[in-house]
CSV table of C-alpha atoms in Angstrom, one decimal:
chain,number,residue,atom,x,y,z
A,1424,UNK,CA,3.2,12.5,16.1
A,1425,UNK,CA,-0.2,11.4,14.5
A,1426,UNK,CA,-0.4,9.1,11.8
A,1427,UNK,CA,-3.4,10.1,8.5
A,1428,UNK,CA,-6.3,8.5,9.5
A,1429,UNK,CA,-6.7,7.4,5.3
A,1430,UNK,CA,-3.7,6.8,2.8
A,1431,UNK,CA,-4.5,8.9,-0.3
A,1432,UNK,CA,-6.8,11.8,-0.7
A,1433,UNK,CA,-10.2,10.9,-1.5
A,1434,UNK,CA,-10.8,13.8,-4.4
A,1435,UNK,CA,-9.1,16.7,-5.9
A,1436,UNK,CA,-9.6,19.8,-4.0
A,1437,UNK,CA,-8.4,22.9,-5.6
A,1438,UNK,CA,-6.0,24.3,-2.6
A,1439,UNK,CA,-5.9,27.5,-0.5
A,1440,UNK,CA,-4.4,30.6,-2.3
A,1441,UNK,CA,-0.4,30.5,-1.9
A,1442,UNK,CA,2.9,31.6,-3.0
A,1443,UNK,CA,4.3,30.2,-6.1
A,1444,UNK,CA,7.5,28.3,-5.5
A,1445,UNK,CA,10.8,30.2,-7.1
A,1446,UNK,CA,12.8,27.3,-8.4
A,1447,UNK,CA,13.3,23.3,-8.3
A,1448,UNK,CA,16.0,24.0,-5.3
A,1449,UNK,CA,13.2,25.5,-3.1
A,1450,UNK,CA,10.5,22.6,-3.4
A,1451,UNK,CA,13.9,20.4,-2.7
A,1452,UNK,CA,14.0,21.7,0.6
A,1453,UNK,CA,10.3,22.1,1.1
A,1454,UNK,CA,10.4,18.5,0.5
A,1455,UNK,CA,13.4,17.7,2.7
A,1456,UNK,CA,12.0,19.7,5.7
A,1457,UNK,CA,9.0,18.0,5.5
A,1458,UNK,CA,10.1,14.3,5.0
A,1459,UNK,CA,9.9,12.7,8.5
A,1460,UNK,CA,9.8,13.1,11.8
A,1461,UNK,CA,12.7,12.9,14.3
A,1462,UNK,CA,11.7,11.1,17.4
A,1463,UNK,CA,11.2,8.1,19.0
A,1464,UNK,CA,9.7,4.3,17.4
A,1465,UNK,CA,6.7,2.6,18.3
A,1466,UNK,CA,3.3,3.9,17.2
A,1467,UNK,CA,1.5,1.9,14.6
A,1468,UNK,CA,-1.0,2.5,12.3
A,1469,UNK,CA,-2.8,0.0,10.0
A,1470,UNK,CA,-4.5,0.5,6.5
A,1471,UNK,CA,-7.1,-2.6,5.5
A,1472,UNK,CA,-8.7,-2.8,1.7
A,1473,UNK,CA,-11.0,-5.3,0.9
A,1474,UNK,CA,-12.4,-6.2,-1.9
A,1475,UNK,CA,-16.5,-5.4,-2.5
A,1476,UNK,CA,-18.4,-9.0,-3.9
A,1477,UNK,CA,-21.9,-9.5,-4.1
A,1478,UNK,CA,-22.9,-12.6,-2.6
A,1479,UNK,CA,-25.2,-14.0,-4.9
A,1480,UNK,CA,-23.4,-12.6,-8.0
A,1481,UNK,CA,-19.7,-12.1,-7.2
A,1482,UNK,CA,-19.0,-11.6,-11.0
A,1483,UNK,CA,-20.6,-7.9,-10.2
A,1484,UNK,CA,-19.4,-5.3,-9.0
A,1485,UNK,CA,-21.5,-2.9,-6.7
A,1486,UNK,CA,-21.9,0.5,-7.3
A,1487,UNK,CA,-20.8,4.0,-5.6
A,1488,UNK,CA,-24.4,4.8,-4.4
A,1489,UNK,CA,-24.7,1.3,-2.9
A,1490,UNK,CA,-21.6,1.1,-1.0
A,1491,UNK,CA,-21.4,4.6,0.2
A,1492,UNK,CA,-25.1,4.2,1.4
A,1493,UNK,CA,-24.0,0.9,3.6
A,1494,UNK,CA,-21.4,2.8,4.6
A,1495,UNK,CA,-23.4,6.2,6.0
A,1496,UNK,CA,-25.4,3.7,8.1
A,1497,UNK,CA,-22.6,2.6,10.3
A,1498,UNK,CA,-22.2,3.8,13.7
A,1499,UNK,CA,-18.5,5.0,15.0
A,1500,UNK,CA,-16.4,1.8,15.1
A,1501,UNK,CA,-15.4,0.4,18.0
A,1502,UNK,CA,-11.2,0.6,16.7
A,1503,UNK,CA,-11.9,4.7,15.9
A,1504,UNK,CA,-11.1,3.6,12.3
A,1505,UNK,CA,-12.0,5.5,8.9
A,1506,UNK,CA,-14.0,4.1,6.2
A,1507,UNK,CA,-13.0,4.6,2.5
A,1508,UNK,CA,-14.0,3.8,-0.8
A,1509,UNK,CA,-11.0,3.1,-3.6
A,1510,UNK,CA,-11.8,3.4,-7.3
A,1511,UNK,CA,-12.5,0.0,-8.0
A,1512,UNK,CA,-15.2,-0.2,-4.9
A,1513,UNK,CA,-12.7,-1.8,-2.3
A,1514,UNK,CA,-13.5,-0.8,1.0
A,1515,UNK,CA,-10.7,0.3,3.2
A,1516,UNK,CA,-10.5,0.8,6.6
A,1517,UNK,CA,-7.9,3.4,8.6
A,1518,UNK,CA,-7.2,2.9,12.0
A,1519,UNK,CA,-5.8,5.3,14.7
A,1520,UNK,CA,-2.2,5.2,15.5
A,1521,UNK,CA,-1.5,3.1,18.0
A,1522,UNK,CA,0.8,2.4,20.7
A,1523,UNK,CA,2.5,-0.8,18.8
A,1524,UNK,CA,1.2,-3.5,17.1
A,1525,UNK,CA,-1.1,-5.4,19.6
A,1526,UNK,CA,-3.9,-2.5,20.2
A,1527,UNK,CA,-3.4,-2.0,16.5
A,1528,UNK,CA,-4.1,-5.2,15.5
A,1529,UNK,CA,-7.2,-5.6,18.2
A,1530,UNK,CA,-8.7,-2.3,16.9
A,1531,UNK,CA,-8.5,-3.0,13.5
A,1532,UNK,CA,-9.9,-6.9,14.0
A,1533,UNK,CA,-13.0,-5.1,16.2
A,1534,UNK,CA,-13.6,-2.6,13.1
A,1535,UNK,CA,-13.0,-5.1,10.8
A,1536,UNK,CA,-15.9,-7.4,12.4
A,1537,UNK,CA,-18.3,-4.6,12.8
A,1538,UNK,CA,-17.9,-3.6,9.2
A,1539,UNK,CA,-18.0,-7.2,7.4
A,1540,UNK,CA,-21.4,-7.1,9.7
A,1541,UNK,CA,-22.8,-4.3,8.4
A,1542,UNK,CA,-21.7,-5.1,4.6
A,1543,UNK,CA,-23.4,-8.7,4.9
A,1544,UNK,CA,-26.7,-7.2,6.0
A,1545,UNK,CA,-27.0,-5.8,2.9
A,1546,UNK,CA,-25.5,-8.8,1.1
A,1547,UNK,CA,-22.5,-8.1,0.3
A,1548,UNK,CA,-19.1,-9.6,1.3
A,1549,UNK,CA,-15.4,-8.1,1.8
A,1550,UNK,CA,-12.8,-10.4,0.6
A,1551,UNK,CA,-9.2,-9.9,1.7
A,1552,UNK,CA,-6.7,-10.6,-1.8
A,1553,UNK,CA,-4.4,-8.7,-3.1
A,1554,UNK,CA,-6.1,-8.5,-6.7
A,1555,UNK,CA,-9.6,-9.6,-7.8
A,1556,UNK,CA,-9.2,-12.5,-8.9
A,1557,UNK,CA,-12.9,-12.3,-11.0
A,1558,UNK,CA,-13.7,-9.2,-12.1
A,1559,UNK,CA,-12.2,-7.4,-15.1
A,1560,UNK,CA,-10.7,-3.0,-14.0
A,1561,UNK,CA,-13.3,-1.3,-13.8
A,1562,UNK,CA,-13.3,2.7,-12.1
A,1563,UNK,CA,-16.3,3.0,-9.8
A,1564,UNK,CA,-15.6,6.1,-7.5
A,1565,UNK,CA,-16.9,9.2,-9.6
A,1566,UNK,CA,-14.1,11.6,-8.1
A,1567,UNK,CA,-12.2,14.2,-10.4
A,1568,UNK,CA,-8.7,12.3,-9.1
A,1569,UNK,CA,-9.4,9.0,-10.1
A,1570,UNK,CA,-10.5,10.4,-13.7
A,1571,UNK,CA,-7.7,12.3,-14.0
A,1572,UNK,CA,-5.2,9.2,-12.9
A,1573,UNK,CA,-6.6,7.3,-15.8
A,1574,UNK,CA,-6.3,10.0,-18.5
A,1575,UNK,CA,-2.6,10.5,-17.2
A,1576,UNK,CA,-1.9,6.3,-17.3
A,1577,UNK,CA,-3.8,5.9,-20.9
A,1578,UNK,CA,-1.2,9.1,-22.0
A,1579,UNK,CA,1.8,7.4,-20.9
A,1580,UNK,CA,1.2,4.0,-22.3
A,1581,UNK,CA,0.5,2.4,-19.2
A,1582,UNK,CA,-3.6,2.4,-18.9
A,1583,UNK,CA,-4.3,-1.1,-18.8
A,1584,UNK,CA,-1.7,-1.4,-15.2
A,1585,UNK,CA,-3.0,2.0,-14.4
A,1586,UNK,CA,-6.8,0.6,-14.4
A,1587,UNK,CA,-5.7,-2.4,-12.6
A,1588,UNK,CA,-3.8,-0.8,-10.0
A,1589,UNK,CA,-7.0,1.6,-9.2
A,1590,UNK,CA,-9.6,-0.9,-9.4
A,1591,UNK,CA,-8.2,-4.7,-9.0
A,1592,UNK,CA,-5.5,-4.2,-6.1
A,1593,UNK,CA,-5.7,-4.5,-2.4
A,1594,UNK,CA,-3.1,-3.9,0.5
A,1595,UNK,CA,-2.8,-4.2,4.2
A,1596,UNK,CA,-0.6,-1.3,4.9
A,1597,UNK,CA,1.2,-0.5,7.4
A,1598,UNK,CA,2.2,2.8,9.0
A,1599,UNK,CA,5.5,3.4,11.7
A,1600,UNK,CA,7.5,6.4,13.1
A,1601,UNK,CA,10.3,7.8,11.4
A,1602,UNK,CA,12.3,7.1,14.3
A,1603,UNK,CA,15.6,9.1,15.5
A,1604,UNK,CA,17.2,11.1,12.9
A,1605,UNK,CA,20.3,9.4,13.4
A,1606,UNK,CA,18.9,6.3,12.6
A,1607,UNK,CA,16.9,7.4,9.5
A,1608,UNK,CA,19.0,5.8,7.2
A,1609,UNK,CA,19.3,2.2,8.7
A,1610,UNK,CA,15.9,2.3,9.4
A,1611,UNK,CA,14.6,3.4,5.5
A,1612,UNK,CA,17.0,1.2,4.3
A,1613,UNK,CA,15.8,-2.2,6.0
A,1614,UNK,CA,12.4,-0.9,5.2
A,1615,UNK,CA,13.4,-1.6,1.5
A,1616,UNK,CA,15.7,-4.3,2.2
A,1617,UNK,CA,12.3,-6.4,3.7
A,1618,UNK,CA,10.7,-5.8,1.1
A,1619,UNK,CA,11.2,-8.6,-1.4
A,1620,UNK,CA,10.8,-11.1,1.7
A,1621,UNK,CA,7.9,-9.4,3.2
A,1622,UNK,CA,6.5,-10.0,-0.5
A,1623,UNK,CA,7.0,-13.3,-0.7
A,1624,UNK,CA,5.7,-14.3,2.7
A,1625,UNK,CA,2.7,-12.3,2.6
A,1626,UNK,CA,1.5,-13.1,-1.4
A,1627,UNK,CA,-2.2,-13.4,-1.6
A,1628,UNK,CA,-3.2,-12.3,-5.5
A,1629,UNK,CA,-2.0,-15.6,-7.7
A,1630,UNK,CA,-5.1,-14.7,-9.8
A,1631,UNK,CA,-6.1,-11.6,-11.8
A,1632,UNK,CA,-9.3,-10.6,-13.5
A,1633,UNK,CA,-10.8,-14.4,-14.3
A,1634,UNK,CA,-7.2,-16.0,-15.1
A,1635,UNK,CA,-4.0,-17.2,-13.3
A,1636,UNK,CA,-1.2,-14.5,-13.8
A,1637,UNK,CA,1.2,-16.5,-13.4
A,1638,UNK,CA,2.9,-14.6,-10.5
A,1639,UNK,CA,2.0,-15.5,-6.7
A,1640,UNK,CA,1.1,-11.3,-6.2
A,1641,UNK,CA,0.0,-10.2,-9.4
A,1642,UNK,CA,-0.4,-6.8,-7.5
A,1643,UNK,CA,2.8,-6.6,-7.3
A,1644,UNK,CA,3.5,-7.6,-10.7
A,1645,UNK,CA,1.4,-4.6,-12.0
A,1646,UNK,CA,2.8,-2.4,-9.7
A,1647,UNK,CA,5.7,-3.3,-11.3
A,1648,UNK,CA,4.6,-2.6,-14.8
A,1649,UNK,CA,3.8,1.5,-13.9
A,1650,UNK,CA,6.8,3.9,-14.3
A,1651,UNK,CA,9.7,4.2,-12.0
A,1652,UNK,CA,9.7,7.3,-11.3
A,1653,UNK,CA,6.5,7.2,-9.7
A,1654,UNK,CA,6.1,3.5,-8.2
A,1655,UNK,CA,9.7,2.2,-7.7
A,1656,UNK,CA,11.8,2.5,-4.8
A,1657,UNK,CA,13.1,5.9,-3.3
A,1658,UNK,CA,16.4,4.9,-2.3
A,1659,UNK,CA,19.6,5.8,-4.2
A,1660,UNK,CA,22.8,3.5,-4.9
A,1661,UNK,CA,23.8,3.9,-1.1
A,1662,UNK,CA,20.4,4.5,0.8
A,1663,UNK,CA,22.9,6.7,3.4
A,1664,UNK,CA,20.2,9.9,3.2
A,1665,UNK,CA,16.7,9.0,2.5
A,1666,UNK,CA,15.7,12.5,3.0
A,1667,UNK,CA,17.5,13.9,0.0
A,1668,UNK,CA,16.7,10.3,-1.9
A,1669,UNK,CA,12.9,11.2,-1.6
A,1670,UNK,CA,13.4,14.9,-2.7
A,1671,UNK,CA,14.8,14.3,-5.7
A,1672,UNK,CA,12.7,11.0,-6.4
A,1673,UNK,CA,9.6,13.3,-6.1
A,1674,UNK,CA,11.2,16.7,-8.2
A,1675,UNK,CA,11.8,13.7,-10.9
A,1676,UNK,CA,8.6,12.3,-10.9
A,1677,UNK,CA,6.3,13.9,-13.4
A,1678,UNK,CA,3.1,15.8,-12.5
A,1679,UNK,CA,-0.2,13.7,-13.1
A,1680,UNK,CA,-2.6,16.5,-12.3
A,1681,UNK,CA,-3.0,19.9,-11.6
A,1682,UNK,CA,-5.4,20.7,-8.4
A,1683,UNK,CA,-7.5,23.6,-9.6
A,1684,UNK,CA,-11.5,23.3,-9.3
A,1685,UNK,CA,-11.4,22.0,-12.7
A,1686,UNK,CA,-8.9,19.4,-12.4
A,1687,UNK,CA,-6.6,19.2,-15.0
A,1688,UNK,CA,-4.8,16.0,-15.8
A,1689,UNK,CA,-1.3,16.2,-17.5
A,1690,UNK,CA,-1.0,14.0,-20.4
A,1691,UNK,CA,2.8,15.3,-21.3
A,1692,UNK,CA,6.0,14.0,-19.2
A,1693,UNK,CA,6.7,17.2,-17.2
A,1694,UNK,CA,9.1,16.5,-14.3
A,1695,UNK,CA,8.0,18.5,-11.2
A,1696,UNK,CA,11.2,20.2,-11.1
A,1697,UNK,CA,10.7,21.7,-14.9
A,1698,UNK,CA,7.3,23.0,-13.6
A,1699,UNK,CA,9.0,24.2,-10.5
A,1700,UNK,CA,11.5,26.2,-12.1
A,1701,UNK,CA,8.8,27.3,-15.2
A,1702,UNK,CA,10.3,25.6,-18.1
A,1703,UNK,CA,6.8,24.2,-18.4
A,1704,UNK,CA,3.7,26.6,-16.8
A,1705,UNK,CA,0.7,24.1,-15.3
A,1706,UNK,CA,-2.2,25.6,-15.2
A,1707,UNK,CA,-0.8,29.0,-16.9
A,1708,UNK,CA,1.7,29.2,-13.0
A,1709,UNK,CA,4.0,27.8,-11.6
A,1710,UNK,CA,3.4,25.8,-8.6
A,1711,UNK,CA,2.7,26.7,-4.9
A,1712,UNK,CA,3.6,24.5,-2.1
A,1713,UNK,CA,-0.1,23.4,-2.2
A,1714,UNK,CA,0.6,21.8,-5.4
A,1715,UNK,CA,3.5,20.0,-4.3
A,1716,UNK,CA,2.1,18.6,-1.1
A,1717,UNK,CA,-0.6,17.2,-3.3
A,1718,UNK,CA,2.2,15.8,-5.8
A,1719,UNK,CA,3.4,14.3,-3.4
A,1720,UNK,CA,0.1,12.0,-3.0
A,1721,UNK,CA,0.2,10.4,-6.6
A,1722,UNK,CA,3.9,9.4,-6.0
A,1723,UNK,CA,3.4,5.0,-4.6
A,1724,UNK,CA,6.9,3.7,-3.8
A,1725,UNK,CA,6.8,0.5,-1.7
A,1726,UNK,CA,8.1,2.9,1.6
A,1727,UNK,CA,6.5,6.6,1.4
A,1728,UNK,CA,7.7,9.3,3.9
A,1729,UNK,CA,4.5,11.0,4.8
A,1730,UNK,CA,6.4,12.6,8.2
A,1731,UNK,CA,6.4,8.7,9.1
A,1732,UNK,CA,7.2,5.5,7.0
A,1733,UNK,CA,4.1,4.2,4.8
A,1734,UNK,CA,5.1,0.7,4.2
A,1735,UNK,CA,2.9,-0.6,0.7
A,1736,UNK,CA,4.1,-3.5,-0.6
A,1737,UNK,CA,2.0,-6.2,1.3
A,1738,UNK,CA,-0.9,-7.6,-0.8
A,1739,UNK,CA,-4.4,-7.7,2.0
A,1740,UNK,CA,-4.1,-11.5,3.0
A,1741,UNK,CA,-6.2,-13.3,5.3
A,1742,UNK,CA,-7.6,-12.7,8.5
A,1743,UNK,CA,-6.4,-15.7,10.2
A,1744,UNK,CA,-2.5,-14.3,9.4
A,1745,UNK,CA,-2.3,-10.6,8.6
A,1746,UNK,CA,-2.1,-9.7,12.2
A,1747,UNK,CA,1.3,-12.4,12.8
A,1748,UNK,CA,2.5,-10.3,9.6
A,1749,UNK,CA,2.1,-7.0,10.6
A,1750,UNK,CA,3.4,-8.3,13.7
A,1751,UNK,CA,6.5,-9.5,11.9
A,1752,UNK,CA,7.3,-6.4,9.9
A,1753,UNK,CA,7.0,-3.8,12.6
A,1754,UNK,CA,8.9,-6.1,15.5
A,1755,UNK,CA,11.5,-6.6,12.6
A,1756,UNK,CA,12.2,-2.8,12.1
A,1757,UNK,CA,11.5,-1.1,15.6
A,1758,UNK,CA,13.1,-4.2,17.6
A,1759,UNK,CA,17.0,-3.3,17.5
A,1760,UNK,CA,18.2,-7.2,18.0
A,1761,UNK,CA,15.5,-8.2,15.9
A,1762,UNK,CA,16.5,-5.7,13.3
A,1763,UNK,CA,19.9,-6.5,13.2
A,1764,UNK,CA,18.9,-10.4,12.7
A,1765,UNK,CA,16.5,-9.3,9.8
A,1766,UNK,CA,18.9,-7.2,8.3
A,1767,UNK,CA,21.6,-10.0,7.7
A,1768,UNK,CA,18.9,-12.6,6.4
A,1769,UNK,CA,17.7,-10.3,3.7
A,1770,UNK,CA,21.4,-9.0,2.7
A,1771,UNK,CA,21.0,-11.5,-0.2
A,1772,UNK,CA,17.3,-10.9,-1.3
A,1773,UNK,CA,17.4,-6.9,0.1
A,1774,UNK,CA,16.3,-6.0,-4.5
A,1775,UNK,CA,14.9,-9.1,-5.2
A,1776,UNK,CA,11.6,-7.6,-6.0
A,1777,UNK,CA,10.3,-9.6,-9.2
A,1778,UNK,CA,11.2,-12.7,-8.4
A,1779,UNK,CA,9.5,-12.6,-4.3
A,1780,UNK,CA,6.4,-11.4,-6.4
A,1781,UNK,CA,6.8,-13.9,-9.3
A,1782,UNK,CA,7.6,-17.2,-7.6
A,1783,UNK,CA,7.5,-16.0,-3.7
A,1784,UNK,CA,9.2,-18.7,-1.4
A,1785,UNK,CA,9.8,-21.0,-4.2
A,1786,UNK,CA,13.4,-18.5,-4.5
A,1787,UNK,CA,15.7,-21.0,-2.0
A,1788,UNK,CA,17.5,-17.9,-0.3
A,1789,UNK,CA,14.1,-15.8,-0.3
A,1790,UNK,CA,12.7,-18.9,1.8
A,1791,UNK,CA,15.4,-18.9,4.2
A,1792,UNK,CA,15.0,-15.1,4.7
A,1793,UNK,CA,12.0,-15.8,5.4
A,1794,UNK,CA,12.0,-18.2,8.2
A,1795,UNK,CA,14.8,-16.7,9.6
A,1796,UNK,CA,12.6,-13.3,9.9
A,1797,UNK,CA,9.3,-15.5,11.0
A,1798,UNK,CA,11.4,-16.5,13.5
A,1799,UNK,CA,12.8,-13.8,15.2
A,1800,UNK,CA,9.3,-11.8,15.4
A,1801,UNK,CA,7.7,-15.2,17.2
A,1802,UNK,CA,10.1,-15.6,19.9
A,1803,UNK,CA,8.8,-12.2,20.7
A,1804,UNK,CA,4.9,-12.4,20.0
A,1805,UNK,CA,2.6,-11.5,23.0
A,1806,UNK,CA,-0.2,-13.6,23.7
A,1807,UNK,CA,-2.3,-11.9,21.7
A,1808,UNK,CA,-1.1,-13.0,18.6
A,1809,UNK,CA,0.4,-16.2,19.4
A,1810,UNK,CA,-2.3,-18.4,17.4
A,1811,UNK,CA,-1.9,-16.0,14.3
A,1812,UNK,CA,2.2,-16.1,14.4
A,1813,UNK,CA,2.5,-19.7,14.9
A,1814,UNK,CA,0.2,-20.4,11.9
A,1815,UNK,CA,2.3,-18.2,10.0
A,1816,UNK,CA,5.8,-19.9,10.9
A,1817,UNK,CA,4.1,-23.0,9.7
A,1818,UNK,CA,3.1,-21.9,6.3
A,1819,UNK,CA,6.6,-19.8,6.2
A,1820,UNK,CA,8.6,-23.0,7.4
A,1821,UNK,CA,6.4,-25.3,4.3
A,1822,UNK,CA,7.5,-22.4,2.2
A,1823,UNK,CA,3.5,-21.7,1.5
A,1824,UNK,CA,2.1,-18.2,1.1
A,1825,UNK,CA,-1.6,-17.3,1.3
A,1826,UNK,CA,-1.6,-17.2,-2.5
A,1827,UNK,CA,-0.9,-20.9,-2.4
A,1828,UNK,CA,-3.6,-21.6,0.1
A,1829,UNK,CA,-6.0,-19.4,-2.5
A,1830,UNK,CA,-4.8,-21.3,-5.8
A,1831,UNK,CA,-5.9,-24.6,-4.0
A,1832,UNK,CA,-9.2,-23.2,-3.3
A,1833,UNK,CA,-9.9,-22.1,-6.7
A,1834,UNK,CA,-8.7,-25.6,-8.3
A,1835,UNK,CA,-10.8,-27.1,-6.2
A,1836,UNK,CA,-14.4,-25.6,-6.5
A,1837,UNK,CA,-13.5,-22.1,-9.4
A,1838,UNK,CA,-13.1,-19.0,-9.6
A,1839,UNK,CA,-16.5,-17.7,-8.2
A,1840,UNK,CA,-17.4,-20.3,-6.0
A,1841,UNK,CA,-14.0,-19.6,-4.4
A,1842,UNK,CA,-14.6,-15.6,-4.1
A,1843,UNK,CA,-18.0,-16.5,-2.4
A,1844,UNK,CA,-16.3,-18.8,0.2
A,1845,UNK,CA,-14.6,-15.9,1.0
A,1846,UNK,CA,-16.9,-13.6,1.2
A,1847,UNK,CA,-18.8,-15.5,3.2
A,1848,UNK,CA,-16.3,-16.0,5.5
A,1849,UNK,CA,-15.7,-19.3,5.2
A,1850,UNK,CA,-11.5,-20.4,6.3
């Protein structure tokens, strides 16, 4: 099984002629056959944004041209990664899937050197937060998608979380096998149930565009703030088939776009089962499995099946601890003891979404969680990641997150002065 080398599409690409789909039932099973993969744990693939900062003048924000042209001048990376470019101008980088978390981690680090390198040649620095905490949304990437995203946001009353989602947010995420069949549903499951802890150890955006927001991941938080039906969770009341769960979560969800060469946004709330079974025509059709493969790309719940399990709720944090917390997470769901131990701490915290984002480890049982989860993955870190995990369980066991570590820094010296610490790469 291979893992996508990049986590949305770039652009709208109008798809390959194809039949149009008959009814809502048929996308359900197109959907359903399509889901995940049954086989075995253990591959791991990382996602890394970073936010783009001028050096000199971190209050700007650099442009397409400049960013892509840094970008055409790098060699392969060492890690095989991908380089992207979101809306806002974060750079992202997409490694390989690897065989677990250790080469992973290693070849995003190497690609993760090689292209801070390259970006302060040219001046520019790439700051690891889970919002800006500076600049005000702003949409640099030119494509079709992007501008049809923010027509579709403005429509339903939701463009100012919309712009902030596409421009001001940044994730490390992180990408594992389906697993067995059999075990789908225990394993989707605890992939939710983490969540809210996962959240609250990893928070890293307690500032949004120049101002405090009041929540220790103001990612999260605006997250929070789009609609349901595209951004919340997948799983219904009992979680007991995730395949179904995301079938009808995505036939629900209504169409942004239609993929044609012109790119057409949707500005009404058309479900795409309605366009599936032609109470509403898209485009003057119906649509083609084409079209809902590409649906299926503007849908964001914190755990995506993509054929594997897309974990998104962790804000980008810092370099010295993201690799003890993707260690964490993955040892916590493909480790059967560990799993079973991170599965009873969370019990009490498994929907506490708001709250991890809004006061994080401050949440007495959401601290406990934590440590108890910290724990488990350290008895079993490798090496490699030993000086990374052990600074984690001491922030985890002070019931500090990297947000608090960043608040600190910006009392201390501002906003900007902060960012350019940072970008510097200064600890």
């Amino acid at each position: 099984m291979t893992f996508a080398m990049t986590s949305e599409v770039d652009d709208a690409h109008p798809p390959a002629a194809d039949a149009e789909l008959t009814s809502a039932n048929e996308a359900h099973r197109y959907v359903a056959d399509n889901c995940l993969n049954d086989g075995p744990v253990g591959q791991v693939g990382l996602e890394l944004e970073a936010h783009c900062f001028d050096l000199t003048d971190p209050m700007r924000r650099p442009g397409w041209d400049e960013i892509n042209e840094i970008i055409a001048g790098i060699p392969t990376l060492p890690g095989g990664g991908a380089i992207t470019v979101e809306p806002g101008g974060a750079v992202e980088l997409s490694g390989p899937p690897m065989d677990g978390p250790v080469p992973a981690v290693l070849g995003m680090q190497a690609d993760r050197a090689a292209l801070r390198g390259a970006f302060a040649q040219a001046g520019l620095g790439l700051v690891l937060l889970g919002a800006d905490p500076l600049r005000p949304a702003k949409r640099v990437n030119p494509g079709a998608r992007y501008q049809a995203m923010e027509t579709f946001f403005k429509a339903s009353q939701t463009g100012a979380a919309g712009a902030a989602m596409m421009t001001s947010t940044a994730s490390i995420q992180i990408n594992l096998d389906a697993g067995p069949r059999e075990s789908w549903a225990d394993r989707v499951r605890l992939a939710h149930a983490l969540g809210p802890t996962m959240i609250a150890i990893a928070a890293n955006s307690p500032l949004l565009g120049g101002k405090f927001a009041g929540w220790r991941s103001a990612r999260q938080h605006v997250w929070s703030q789009l609609d349901s039906a595209r951004c919340g969770p997948i799983l219904g009341a009992s979680g007991d088939d995730p395949v179904s769960d995301w079938a009808r979560y995505a036939l629900k969800a209504p169409v942004m776009l239609v993929n044609t060469a012109d790119v057409i946004p949707v500005t009404t709330w058309v479900p795409f089962a309605d366009w599936a079974d032609g109470r509403v025509l898209l485009g003057d059709r119906r649509p083609t499995n084409a079209d809902l493969d590409y649906h299926l790309t503007t849908l964001f719940p914190p755990v995506r099946p993509r054929r594997w399990l897309e974990i998104r709720y962790l804000d980008s944090i810092p370099d010295t601890v993201w690799p003890a917390v993707v260690f964490t997470l993955v040892t916590l769901l493909d480790d059967p003891v560990a799993a079973d131990i991170a599965a009873e701490a969370t019990e009490s915290v498994a929907t506490a979404w708001d709250r991890a984002a809004q006061i994080g480890l401050g949440d007495r049982r959401l601290a406990d969680a934590a440590v108890r989860c910290v724990q488990a993955a350290a008895e079993r870190v490798p090496a490699e990641l030993e000086e990374s995990m052990q600074r984690l369980v001491r922030s985890v066991e002070k019931g500090r997150c990297p947000a608090d570590d960043f608040s600190d820094r910006v009392v201390k010296h501002g906003i900007a002065p902060a960012v350019t610490e940072l970008a510097l790469g200064e600890s």
